[in-house]
Short mmCIF file of C-alpha atoms and ligand atoms in Angstrom, two decimals:
data_model
loop_
_atom_site.label_atom_id
_atom_site.label_comp_id
_atom_site.label_asym_id
_atom_site.label_seq_id
_atom_site.Cartn_x
_atom_site.Cartn_y
_atom_site.Cartn_z
CA MET Y 1 48.50 -15.45 -11.38
CA GLY Y 2 50.62 -13.50 -8.96
CA ARG Y 3 53.44 -14.99 -6.96
CA ARG Y 4 52.78 -15.49 -3.26
CA ALA Y 5 54.53 -12.94 -1.08
CA PRO Y 6 57.13 -14.50 1.19
CA ILE Y 7 55.30 -14.68 4.51
CA ASP Y 8 58.24 -13.30 6.43
CA ALA Y 9 58.53 -10.12 4.34
CA PRO Y 10 57.20 -7.40 6.66
CA PRO Y 11 55.38 -4.31 5.38
CA ARG Y 12 57.86 -1.69 4.19
CA VAL Y 13 57.32 0.93 6.87
CA ALA Y 14 59.77 3.34 8.50
CA ARG Y 15 60.41 2.91 12.22
CA PHE Y 16 59.95 6.51 13.33
CA ASP Y 17 61.43 7.36 16.74
CA PRO Y 18 59.35 10.11 18.38
CA PHE Y 19 62.11 10.82 20.89
CA ALA Y 20 65.04 11.33 18.50
CA GLY Y 21 66.22 13.83 15.91
CA ALA Y 22 65.32 17.42 15.14
CA PRO Y 23 61.90 18.68 16.25
CA ARG Y 24 58.83 18.03 14.17
CA LEU Y 25 55.35 19.46 14.87
CA ASN Y 26 52.58 16.91 14.47
CA SER Y 27 49.68 18.75 16.01
CA ALA Y 28 46.48 19.16 14.00
CA ARG Y 29 46.81 22.41 12.06
CA ARG Y 30 43.20 23.41 12.79
CA VAL Y 31 41.69 23.12 16.25
CA GLY Y 32 38.04 23.86 17.06
CA ILE Y 33 36.90 24.99 20.50
CA ARG Y 34 33.61 26.41 21.82
CA PRO Y 35 33.74 30.00 23.14
CA GLY Y 36 34.69 30.35 26.80
CA THR Y 37 35.44 26.64 27.35
CA GLU Y 38 38.57 24.95 28.69
CA LEU Y 39 41.34 24.29 26.16
CA ILE Y 40 43.80 21.41 26.64
CA HIS Y 41 45.74 20.90 23.44
CA PRO Y 42 49.15 19.25 23.15
CA LEU Y 43 51.23 20.84 20.38
CA ALA Y 44 52.44 17.30 19.69
CA ALA Y 45 56.12 17.69 18.90
CA THR Y 46 58.52 14.78 18.38
CA GLY Y 47 62.31 14.95 18.53
CA ALA Y 48 65.18 14.60 21.02
CA ARG Y 49 64.33 15.93 24.46
CA PRO Y 50 64.34 18.44 25.97
CA LEU Y 51 62.09 20.38 23.59
CA ARG Y 52 61.31 24.04 24.14
CA PHE Y 53 58.12 25.66 22.86
CA HIS Y 54 57.30 29.20 21.83
CA VAL Y 55 53.89 30.36 20.58
CA ASP Y 56 53.06 33.78 19.13
CA GLY Y 57 49.48 34.94 18.66
CA LEU Y 58 47.95 33.27 21.73
CA PRO Y 59 44.69 34.88 22.77
CA GLU Y 60 44.45 36.13 26.34
CA GLY Y 61 43.71 33.36 28.82
CA ILE Y 62 45.72 30.66 27.01
CA ALA Y 63 49.36 29.77 27.69
CA VAL Y 64 51.74 27.01 26.65
CA ASP Y 65 53.22 24.86 29.43
CA GLU Y 66 56.71 23.29 29.54
CA GLU Y 67 55.47 20.07 27.95
CA GLY Y 68 54.08 22.00 24.98
CA THR Y 69 50.41 21.78 25.93
CA LEU Y 70 48.18 24.79 25.34
CA ARG Y 71 46.05 25.31 28.42
CA GLY Y 72 43.51 27.89 29.45
CA ARG Y 73 40.09 29.16 28.47
CA ALA Y 74 39.04 29.99 24.91
CA PRO Y 75 38.00 33.58 24.21
CA ALA Y 76 34.29 34.35 24.68
CA ALA Y 77 34.00 35.65 21.11
CA ALA Y 78 33.96 33.44 18.03
CA GLY Y 79 36.87 33.95 15.65
CA THR Y 80 40.11 32.45 14.33
CA HIS Y 81 43.49 32.95 16.02
CA LEU Y 82 46.63 32.12 14.07
CA LEU Y 83 49.19 30.61 16.43
CA GLU Y 84 52.80 30.65 15.24
CA VAL Y 85 54.32 27.64 17.01
CA THR Y 86 58.03 26.90 17.30
CA ALA Y 87 59.61 23.82 18.90
CA THR Y 88 63.37 23.82 19.44
CA ASN Y 89 65.91 21.25 20.61
CA GLU Y 90 69.69 20.91 20.40
CA LEU Y 91 69.40 19.60 16.84
CA GLY Y 92 67.18 22.26 15.31
CA GLU Y 93 63.85 23.97 15.11
CA ALA Y 94 60.39 23.35 13.62
CA SER Y 95 57.67 25.93 13.02
CA ALA Y 96 54.04 25.70 12.03
CA THR Y 97 50.88 27.78 12.04
CA VAL Y 98 48.02 26.31 14.03
CA GLU Y 99 44.57 27.84 13.52
CA LEU Y 100 42.61 28.01 16.74
CA VAL Y 101 39.02 28.35 15.59
CA VAL Y 102 36.68 29.53 18.33
CA GLY Y 103 33.13 28.58 17.38
CA GLU Y 104 30.62 25.76 17.65
CA GLN Y 105 32.48 23.24 15.49
CA LEU Y 106 34.81 20.75 17.19
CA CYS Y 107 37.11 18.12 15.64
CA LEU Y 108 38.24 20.20 12.66
CA THR Y 109 40.47 17.21 11.95
CA PRO Y 110 39.48 13.61 12.80
CA PRO Y 111 39.95 12.65 16.47
CA LEU Y 112 43.03 10.52 17.25
CA GLY Y 113 43.11 8.34 20.34
CA TRP Y 114 42.16 5.05 21.92
CA ASN Y 115 38.98 3.24 22.99
CA SER Y 116 38.65 0.41 25.51
CA TRP Y 117 36.00 -1.71 23.79
CA ASN Y 118 37.67 -4.02 21.27
CA LEU Y 119 40.25 -5.53 23.59
CA TYR Y 120 38.82 -5.13 27.08
CA GLY Y 121 35.05 -5.28 26.49
CA PRO Y 122 33.34 -4.87 29.87
CA ASP Y 123 36.59 -4.91 31.89
CA VAL Y 124 37.19 -1.18 32.15
CA GLY Y 125 38.36 0.68 35.24
CA ALA Y 126 40.27 3.71 36.46
CA GLU Y 127 43.56 1.86 36.60
CA LEU Y 128 43.31 0.73 32.94
CA ILE Y 129 42.40 4.21 31.74
CA VAL Y 130 45.23 5.95 33.60
CA ARG Y 131 47.70 3.24 32.54
CA THR Y 132 46.61 3.70 28.90
CA ALA Y 133 46.97 7.49 29.09
CA GLU Y 134 50.46 7.06 30.53
CA ALA Y 135 51.33 4.60 27.77
CA MET Y 136 50.08 7.10 25.18
CA VAL Y 137 52.72 9.49 26.50
CA ALA Y 138 55.48 6.89 26.98
CA THR Y 139 55.09 5.47 23.46
CA GLY Y 140 55.27 8.96 21.94
CA LEU Y 141 51.74 8.63 20.52
CA ARG Y 142 50.66 11.86 22.26
CA ASP Y 143 53.52 13.66 20.55
CA LEU Y 144 52.24 12.38 17.22
CA GLY Y 145 48.82 13.92 17.83
CA TYR Y 146 46.86 11.19 19.65
CA GLN Y 147 44.69 12.81 22.33
CA TYR Y 148 41.54 10.96 23.33
CA VAL Y 149 41.43 8.14 25.87
CA ASN Y 150 37.88 6.84 25.61
CA ILE Y 151 36.08 4.73 28.21
CA ASP Y 152 33.49 2.59 26.42
CA ASP Y 153 30.54 0.68 27.92
CA HIS Y 154 30.37 -0.75 31.49
CA TRP Y 155 31.84 2.14 33.52
CA HIS Y 156 28.48 2.52 35.24
CA ALA Y 157 27.24 1.75 38.72
CA GLU Y 158 24.25 -0.59 38.78
CA ARG Y 159 21.91 2.39 38.99
CA ARG Y 160 21.92 6.18 39.02
CA ALA Y 161 22.19 8.23 42.24
CA PRO Y 162 18.83 8.94 43.96
CA ASP Y 163 18.78 12.42 42.40
CA GLY Y 164 19.07 10.87 38.92
CA SER Y 165 22.68 11.84 38.26
CA PRO Y 166 25.00 9.25 36.73
CA LEU Y 167 27.35 7.28 38.98
CA ALA Y 168 30.41 5.22 38.09
CA ASN Y 169 30.96 1.66 39.30
CA ALA Y 170 32.45 2.03 42.79
CA ARG Y 171 34.61 -1.09 42.44
CA THR Y 172 36.26 -0.28 39.10
CA PHE Y 173 36.27 3.53 39.44
CA PRO Y 174 36.68 3.80 43.24
CA ASP Y 175 36.97 7.61 43.25
CA GLY Y 176 34.60 8.18 40.32
CA ILE Y 177 35.45 9.61 36.90
CA ALA Y 178 36.64 13.12 37.92
CA PRO Y 179 40.10 12.12 39.23
CA VAL Y 180 40.64 9.93 36.16
CA ALA Y 181 39.82 12.92 33.95
CA ALA Y 182 42.15 15.12 36.03
CA ARG Y 183 45.07 12.70 35.57
CA VAL Y 184 44.37 12.36 31.83
CA HIS Y 185 44.28 16.17 31.52
CA GLU Y 186 47.49 16.50 33.51
CA LEU Y 187 49.14 14.38 30.81
CA GLY Y 188 47.84 16.77 28.14
CA LEU Y 189 45.21 14.27 26.95
CA LYS Y 190 41.42 14.15 26.82
CA LEU Y 191 38.88 11.76 28.31
CA GLY Y 192 35.96 10.17 26.49
CA ILE Y 193 32.94 8.42 27.98
CA TYR Y 194 30.07 6.31 26.64
CA SER Y 195 26.27 6.24 26.90
CA ASP Y 196 23.21 5.29 24.83
CA ALA Y 197 20.13 7.10 23.51
CA ALA Y 198 17.75 4.70 25.28
CA HIS Y 199 17.07 3.46 28.83
CA LEU Y 200 19.90 0.92 28.55
CA THR Y 201 23.30 0.76 26.83
CA CYS Y 202 24.27 -2.12 24.55
CA GLY Y 203 25.84 -3.78 27.61
CA ASN Y 204 22.62 -3.31 29.67
CA CYS Y 205 23.94 -0.48 31.86
CA TYR Y 206 21.64 2.53 32.32
CA GLY Y 207 21.34 4.75 29.23
CA GLY Y 208 20.97 8.50 28.80
CA TYR Y 209 17.45 8.83 27.35
CA GLY Y 210 15.41 11.32 29.40
CA TYR Y 211 18.48 12.28 31.43
CA GLU Y 212 20.33 14.21 28.73
CA ARG Y 213 20.73 17.49 30.64
CA THR Y 214 21.67 15.81 33.94
CA ASP Y 215 24.18 13.57 32.21
CA ALA Y 216 25.75 16.29 30.07
CA ALA Y 217 26.10 18.60 33.10
CA THR Y 218 27.66 15.79 35.18
CA TYR Y 219 30.05 14.75 32.39
CA ALA Y 220 31.13 18.40 32.11
CA ALA Y 221 31.65 18.64 35.87
CA TRP Y 222 33.74 15.45 35.76
CA GLY Y 223 35.91 16.94 32.97
CA VAL Y 224 34.78 14.68 30.13
CA ASP Y 225 35.80 15.77 26.59
CA LEU Y 226 33.94 13.32 24.32
CA LEU Y 227 30.74 11.30 24.48
CA LYS Y 228 30.20 8.21 22.33
CA TYR Y 229 26.41 7.90 22.21
CA ASP Y 230 25.16 4.46 21.20
CA TYR Y 231 21.74 3.36 19.91
CA CYS Y 232 20.87 -0.07 21.37
CA TYR Y 233 17.28 -0.45 22.65
CA ALA Y 234 16.19 2.70 20.78
CA PRO Y 235 13.42 2.95 18.15
CA ALA Y 236 14.31 2.18 14.52
CA SER Y 237 13.00 5.40 12.99
CA ALA Y 238 15.50 7.92 11.64
CA ALA Y 239 13.37 10.83 12.86
CA GLU Y 240 13.45 9.44 16.39
CA ALA Y 241 17.21 8.89 16.22
CA GLU Y 242 17.70 12.47 15.06
CA ALA Y 243 15.50 13.70 17.93
CA ARG Y 244 17.33 11.61 20.55
CA TYR Y 245 20.80 12.57 19.34
CA GLY Y 246 19.56 16.15 19.00
CA ALA Y 247 18.51 16.23 22.66
CA MET Y 248 21.96 15.08 23.75
CA GLY Y 249 23.69 17.44 21.31
CA ARG Y 250 21.75 20.38 22.81
CA ALA Y 251 22.48 19.29 26.37
CA LEU Y 252 26.20 19.07 25.63
CA ARG Y 253 26.19 22.56 24.08
CA GLU Y 254 24.49 23.93 27.22
CA THR Y 255 27.53 22.92 29.31
CA ASP Y 256 30.66 25.00 29.78
CA ARG Y 257 32.94 22.37 28.16
CA SER Y 258 33.75 21.49 24.58
CA ILE Y 259 32.42 17.92 24.56
CA VAL Y 260 32.62 16.07 21.25
CA LEU Y 261 29.50 14.04 20.33
CA SER Y 262 30.30 10.78 18.58
CA VAL Y 263 27.16 9.28 17.01
CA CYS Y 264 27.04 5.47 17.06
CA GLU Y 265 23.92 4.15 15.34
CA TRP Y 266 25.98 2.02 12.91
CA GLY Y 267 25.09 3.92 9.73
CA PHE Y 268 21.58 2.40 9.57
CA ARG Y 269 19.72 5.74 9.43
CA SER Y 270 22.06 7.76 7.15
CA PRO Y 271 23.55 9.72 10.08
CA TRP Y 272 25.78 11.63 7.61
CA ARG Y 273 22.61 13.49 6.58
CA TRP Y 274 21.57 14.74 10.02
CA ALA Y 275 24.37 14.27 12.55
CA PRO Y 276 26.34 17.46 11.70
CA ALA Y 277 23.23 19.62 12.25
CA ILE Y 278 22.55 18.20 15.73
CA GLY Y 279 26.17 18.71 16.85
CA GLY Y 280 27.63 15.28 16.02
CA SER Y 281 31.29 15.47 14.99
CA THR Y 282 31.64 11.81 13.95
CA TRP Y 283 29.22 9.03 13.07
CA ARG Y 284 29.76 5.33 12.66
CA THR Y 285 29.17 4.18 9.11
CA THR Y 286 28.68 0.45 9.88
CA PRO Y 287 28.07 -2.13 12.63
CA ASP Y 288 31.00 -3.12 14.85
CA ILE Y 289 34.35 -4.01 13.37
CA TYR Y 290 35.78 -7.46 14.16
CA ASP Y 291 39.37 -8.58 13.99
CA THR Y 292 39.23 -9.80 10.39
CA PHE Y 293 40.13 -8.45 6.95
CA SER Y 294 37.18 -10.24 5.36
CA TRP Y 295 34.44 -8.95 3.06
CA SER Y 296 31.82 -9.94 5.66
CA PRO Y 297 29.84 -6.99 7.07
CA PHE Y 298 32.15 -6.72 10.10
CA GLY Y 299 35.46 -7.10 8.21
CA VAL Y 300 37.98 -4.35 7.43
CA ARG Y 301 37.50 -4.52 3.65
CA HIS Y 302 33.72 -4.39 3.76
CA ILE Y 303 33.72 -1.51 6.26
CA ALA Y 304 36.21 0.45 4.15
CA TRP Y 305 34.10 -0.16 1.04
CA ARG Y 306 30.90 1.01 2.78
CA THR Y 307 32.63 4.08 4.17
CA LEU Y 308 34.13 5.05 0.80
CA ARG Y 309 30.56 5.38 -0.49
CA GLN Y 310 29.97 8.21 2.02
CA ALA Y 311 33.10 10.16 1.05
CA ASP Y 312 31.13 13.27 0.05
CA HIS Y 313 29.85 13.70 3.60
CA ALA Y 314 33.24 14.00 5.32
CA GLY Y 315 34.77 17.40 6.08
CA PRO Y 316 36.17 19.50 8.92
CA GLY Y 317 34.02 18.88 12.02
CA ARG Y 318 32.07 16.04 10.35
CA TRP Y 319 33.67 12.65 9.92
CA ASN Y 320 32.66 9.22 8.75
CA ASP Y 321 33.72 6.78 11.48
CA PRO Y 322 34.48 3.25 10.23
CA ASP Y 323 35.12 2.15 13.86
CA MET Y 324 38.27 1.44 15.84
CA LEU Y 325 41.66 0.25 14.62
CA LEU Y 326 42.48 -3.39 15.30
CA VAL Y 327 46.26 -2.96 15.14
CA GLY Y 328 47.95 -4.80 17.99
CA ASN Y 329 44.97 -6.96 18.96
CA HIS Y 330 46.02 -10.01 16.92
CA GLY Y 331 42.69 -11.77 17.53
CA ARG Y 332 42.86 -11.41 21.31
CA GLY Y 333 40.07 -8.83 21.62
CA ARG Y 334 37.30 -9.69 24.03
CA SER Y 335 34.80 -7.83 21.88
CA SER Y 336 36.25 -8.34 18.44
CA GLY Y 337 38.63 -11.26 18.60
CA VAL Y 338 38.96 -14.97 19.27
CA LEU Y 339 35.87 -17.12 18.69
CA ARG Y 340 33.67 -14.09 18.74
CA THR Y 341 30.36 -13.94 16.87
CA PRO Y 342 28.98 -10.41 16.52
CA ASN Y 343 26.17 -9.76 19.03
CA GLN Y 344 23.89 -8.68 16.24
CA LEU Y 345 24.10 -12.18 14.71
CA ARG Y 346 24.19 -14.25 17.89
CA ALA Y 347 20.45 -14.38 18.66
CA PRO Y 348 19.31 -16.26 15.54
CA LEU Y 349 22.19 -18.70 16.04
CA ARG Y 350 20.99 -19.55 19.56
CA GLY Y 351 24.24 -18.49 21.18
CA ARG Y 352 26.51 -20.56 18.92
CA ARG Y 353 29.78 -18.96 17.91
CA LEU Y 354 30.55 -19.67 14.30
CA TRP Y 355 33.27 -17.21 13.37
CA ARG Y 356 36.85 -17.35 14.46
CA PHE Y 357 38.49 -13.97 14.31
CA ARG Y 358 42.17 -14.66 14.61
CA GLY Y 359 43.21 -11.13 13.79
CA LEU Y 360 44.89 -9.36 10.92
CA THR Y 361 48.19 -10.30 9.31
CA ASP Y 362 50.87 -7.62 9.31
CA HIS Y 363 50.03 -6.66 5.71
CA GLN Y 364 46.32 -6.52 6.47
CA ALA Y 365 46.97 -4.28 9.48
CA HIS Y 366 49.13 -2.08 7.24
CA SER Y 367 46.27 -1.80 4.72
CA HIS Y 368 43.77 -1.15 7.53
CA VAL Y 369 45.70 1.93 8.73
CA THR Y 370 46.35 3.08 5.14
CA LEU Y 371 42.65 2.93 4.29
CA TRP Y 372 41.53 4.64 7.51
CA ALA Y 373 44.03 7.49 6.97
CA MET Y 374 42.86 7.89 3.37
CA LEU Y 375 39.23 7.96 4.58
CA ALA Y 376 40.05 10.84 7.00
CA ALA Y 377 38.69 8.54 9.69
CA PRO Y 378 39.01 8.92 13.44
CA LEU Y 379 42.04 6.77 14.35
CA LEU Y 380 41.25 5.07 17.63
CA ALA Y 381 43.66 2.34 18.65
CA SER Y 382 42.00 -0.36 20.75
CA HIS Y 383 44.84 -2.58 21.96
CA ASP Y 384 47.06 -2.63 25.04
CA LEU Y 385 49.22 0.40 24.19
CA GLY Y 386 51.88 -0.62 26.71
CA ALA Y 387 52.33 -3.97 24.95
CA SER Y 388 52.60 -2.57 21.40
CA SER Y 389 55.07 -4.42 19.20
CA GLU Y 390 57.60 -2.52 17.11
CA LEU Y 391 55.40 -2.98 14.03
CA ASP Y 392 52.20 -1.92 15.87
CA LEU Y 393 53.94 1.33 16.77
CA ALA Y 394 55.38 1.78 13.29
CA LEU Y 395 51.82 1.49 11.92
CA LEU Y 396 50.28 3.90 14.44
CA ALA Y 397 53.15 6.35 14.76
CA ASN Y 398 54.11 7.29 11.22
CA PRO Y 399 53.92 11.11 11.16
CA GLU Y 400 53.50 11.33 7.37
CA VAL Y 401 50.59 8.88 7.32
CA LEU Y 402 48.98 10.68 10.26
CA ALA Y 403 49.41 13.97 8.39
CA VAL Y 404 47.39 12.49 5.50
CA ASP Y 405 44.58 11.58 7.92
CA GLN Y 406 44.80 14.98 9.65
CA ASP Y 407 45.09 17.12 6.52
CA PRO Y 408 43.18 20.35 7.23
CA LEU Y 409 41.25 20.24 3.95
CA GLY Y 410 39.38 17.32 5.50
CA ALA Y 411 38.58 15.48 2.27
CA SER Y 412 37.92 11.75 2.34
CA ALA Y 413 39.52 9.56 -0.30
CA ARG Y 414 37.55 8.52 -3.36
CA ARG Y 415 38.07 5.58 -5.67
CA LEU Y 416 39.81 5.94 -9.02
CA PRO Y 417 39.24 3.49 -11.86
CA ALA Y 418 41.54 0.50 -11.15
CA PRO Y 419 42.10 -3.05 -12.41
CA ARG Y 420 40.05 -5.83 -10.76
CA GLY Y 421 41.22 -6.74 -7.30
CA TRP Y 422 42.74 -3.31 -6.64
CA TRP Y 423 41.66 -0.15 -4.91
CA HIS Y 424 43.36 3.00 -6.10
CA LEU Y 425 42.25 5.89 -3.88
CA VAL Y 426 42.93 9.62 -4.09
CA LYS Y 427 42.64 12.14 -1.26
CA PRO Y 428 43.21 15.83 -2.13
CA LEU Y 429 45.36 17.77 0.36
CA ARG Y 430 45.09 21.43 1.36
CA ASP Y 431 48.48 22.38 -0.09
CA GLY Y 432 47.44 21.46 -3.64
CA GLY Y 433 48.95 17.98 -3.57
CA PHE Y 434 47.17 14.68 -3.08
CA ALA Y 435 47.62 11.36 -1.34
CA LEU Y 436 47.33 8.29 -3.52
CA SER Y 437 46.97 4.76 -2.21
CA ALA Y 438 46.94 1.34 -3.81
CA THR Y 439 45.57 -1.73 -2.02
CA ASN Y 440 45.97 -5.24 -3.36
CA LEU Y 441 42.67 -6.87 -2.40
CA ARG Y 442 43.80 -10.37 -3.39
CA ARG Y 443 46.05 -12.90 -1.69
CA GLY Y 444 49.00 -13.15 -4.07
CA GLU Y 445 51.75 -10.63 -4.72
CA ARG Y 446 50.83 -8.40 -7.71
CA THR Y 447 51.90 -5.21 -9.45
CA SER Y 448 49.72 -2.29 -10.45
CA THR Y 449 50.58 0.84 -12.39
CA LEU Y 450 49.54 4.20 -10.98
CA ARG Y 451 49.32 6.90 -13.66
CA LEU Y 452 49.25 10.33 -12.10
CA ALA Y 453 47.50 11.77 -15.17
CA ASP Y 454 44.54 9.50 -14.32
CA VAL Y 455 44.16 11.26 -10.99
CA VAL Y 456 43.90 14.64 -12.71
CA ALA Y 457 41.56 13.24 -15.36
CA ALA Y 458 39.23 11.88 -12.68
CA GLY Y 459 38.70 15.38 -11.23
CA HIS Y 460 38.55 14.99 -7.46
CA SER Y 461 39.63 18.62 -6.87
CA VAL Y 462 43.22 17.91 -7.84
CA THR Y 463 44.70 20.83 -9.80
CA PRO Y 464 46.03 19.86 -13.25
CA THR Y 465 49.65 20.85 -13.94
CA SER Y 466 52.36 20.09 -16.45
CA GLY Y 467 51.97 16.41 -15.62
CA ARG Y 468 55.06 15.68 -13.55
CA TRP Y 469 54.88 15.17 -9.82
CA THR Y 470 57.25 14.78 -6.92
CA VAL Y 471 56.25 11.55 -5.24
CA ARG Y 472 57.01 10.52 -1.68
CA ASP Y 473 56.45 7.12 -0.14
CA ALA Y 474 54.71 8.12 3.12
CA TRP Y 475 55.15 4.76 4.87
CA ALA Y 476 58.86 4.53 4.05
CA MET Y 477 59.27 8.31 4.61
CA HIS Y 478 61.42 8.77 1.54
CA ASP Y 479 61.25 10.56 -1.81
CA LEU Y 480 60.74 8.51 -4.95
CA GLY Y 481 61.62 11.45 -7.25
CA GLU Y 482 59.81 13.21 -10.10
CA LEU Y 483 57.45 10.82 -11.85
CA ASP Y 484 54.38 10.71 -14.02
CA GLN Y 485 53.60 7.08 -13.22
CA LEU Y 486 54.90 4.26 -11.10
CA ASP Y 487 54.53 0.51 -10.69
CA VAL Y 488 53.71 -0.63 -7.19
CA GLU Y 489 54.49 -4.23 -6.37
CA LEU Y 490 52.52 -5.32 -3.36
CA PRO Y 491 52.15 -8.51 -1.34
CA GLY Y 492 48.69 -10.04 -0.92
CA HIS Y 493 46.41 -7.64 1.00
CA GLY Y 494 49.22 -5.06 1.10
CA SER Y 495 49.02 -1.31 0.48
CA ALA Y 496 51.17 1.63 -0.59
CA LEU Y 497 50.55 5.26 0.31
CA LEU Y 498 52.13 8.04 -1.75
CA VAL Y 499 52.03 11.79 -1.31
CA CYS Y 500 52.29 13.72 -4.60
CA HIS Y 501 52.89 17.40 -5.35
CA PRO Y 502 53.14 19.22 -8.67
CA ALA Y 503 56.83 19.26 -9.69
C1 GLA T 601 27.93 -1.24 20.45
C2 GLA T 601 28.94 -0.29 19.80
C3 GLA T 601 30.35 -0.75 20.16
C4 GLA T 601 30.51 -0.75 21.68
C5 GLA T 601 29.45 -1.63 22.31
C6 GLA T 601 29.43 -1.51 23.83
O1 GLA T 601 28.01 -2.52 19.90
O2 GLA T 601 28.78 -0.27 18.41
O3 GLA T 601 31.32 0.09 19.56
O4 GLA T 601 30.41 0.58 22.15
O5 GLA T 601 28.15 -1.29 21.86
O6 GLA T 601 28.46 -2.31 24.42
#
């Protein structure tokens, strides 16, 4: 029996200040863009301000602005451009190579951002979206690589315009979507929108089925950068889903923007098998996440377990999406929080609400982010960014944990053999190292031994070496030294995340 962790012992995570210290470049090291389309890409540097940016190797038509955002139009020809990026401040300099890959594949690393659904449900509007984008800048999250501000369901007017084009709700988006997109772009960020591959969305607004080309062209004209395409009210068959998502994928590719297609049919029709071919960059692996760590189908642990089973399907431009992060919601979410019963289960219960989702504990939230980073998952916060607590920000804004998620190799973690009640996961990294995580799935404090030789023995594309490794605690942001094994002592539902390189 393990001892119970003292409930006031917080997760051991560094408090990283994005506005202090020498520069550090956090931008994704590989960026995909379609030929001839608009590029808005923040180089995502943290450190004391002011920061100055210099980029060598920029193709014609693209420049870096004072804030460190690459702006312009991608070359018309497919190909890879190596950008040598330098950020400087009074304390030092940081350099990195960013590959700009002009071609049809987007999201060469998993998208980082925010989505309105979990906390706000149907209460979206222009003011919320602009406020969130501004908070993404003010909190430093943009400078850590977060980019997408995604409007979920309920942005719609009651019906389409007489010519069939989509219209936003005139009360909540008084000037439409275009000025919201313009403000988001001005901040160096990207705007996402939501629709559904049927006549209605899950929230009973009008859907996109039969209007794919009109909708895609209008989204492009508005300046939209991502479309989450849902599957309520659509036929069950996988072939039909593939056809409907395919129609939207084609329509998006016919526009002159790089618009990411995020497939949301909850993993029921093995989207990992067909979504990449129809232009989907991410696909949900499960039904909606709720603000609970439980093993129930909508809990963090169950969703992580289901997503781990699809590890082989993840890679650059093609990501398993285990749904939004719950960090910072603390059970308050309108769509995933207090006294909420998942829609999918409500009907047979005749409207009764049986589950009480009070939110994650600090250690559960810490494990949630650890697991999502190991899974190379899209990291979409879903809380009120402006009201983030110090711990919420420490969990979302750790540059070393984000670098594990964003590693350009794009491998998802896989499970290693581990004692009962533990997950030991390994995620190979492009530089020949690997990330290793341990999650204590039980309530009490326990210790587990991680033997680095086991990682090599299990294969998983990790290169065997002499057997000694330099090990770094990514959450604490400090070196643990040269080791061949280590004991991790974790509170109930806690996690550790280590980054290892051959010594
Ligand atoms: C579905 C999706 C959610 C959200 C809602 C909106 O349930 O899975 O993520 O988009 O619809 O109605």
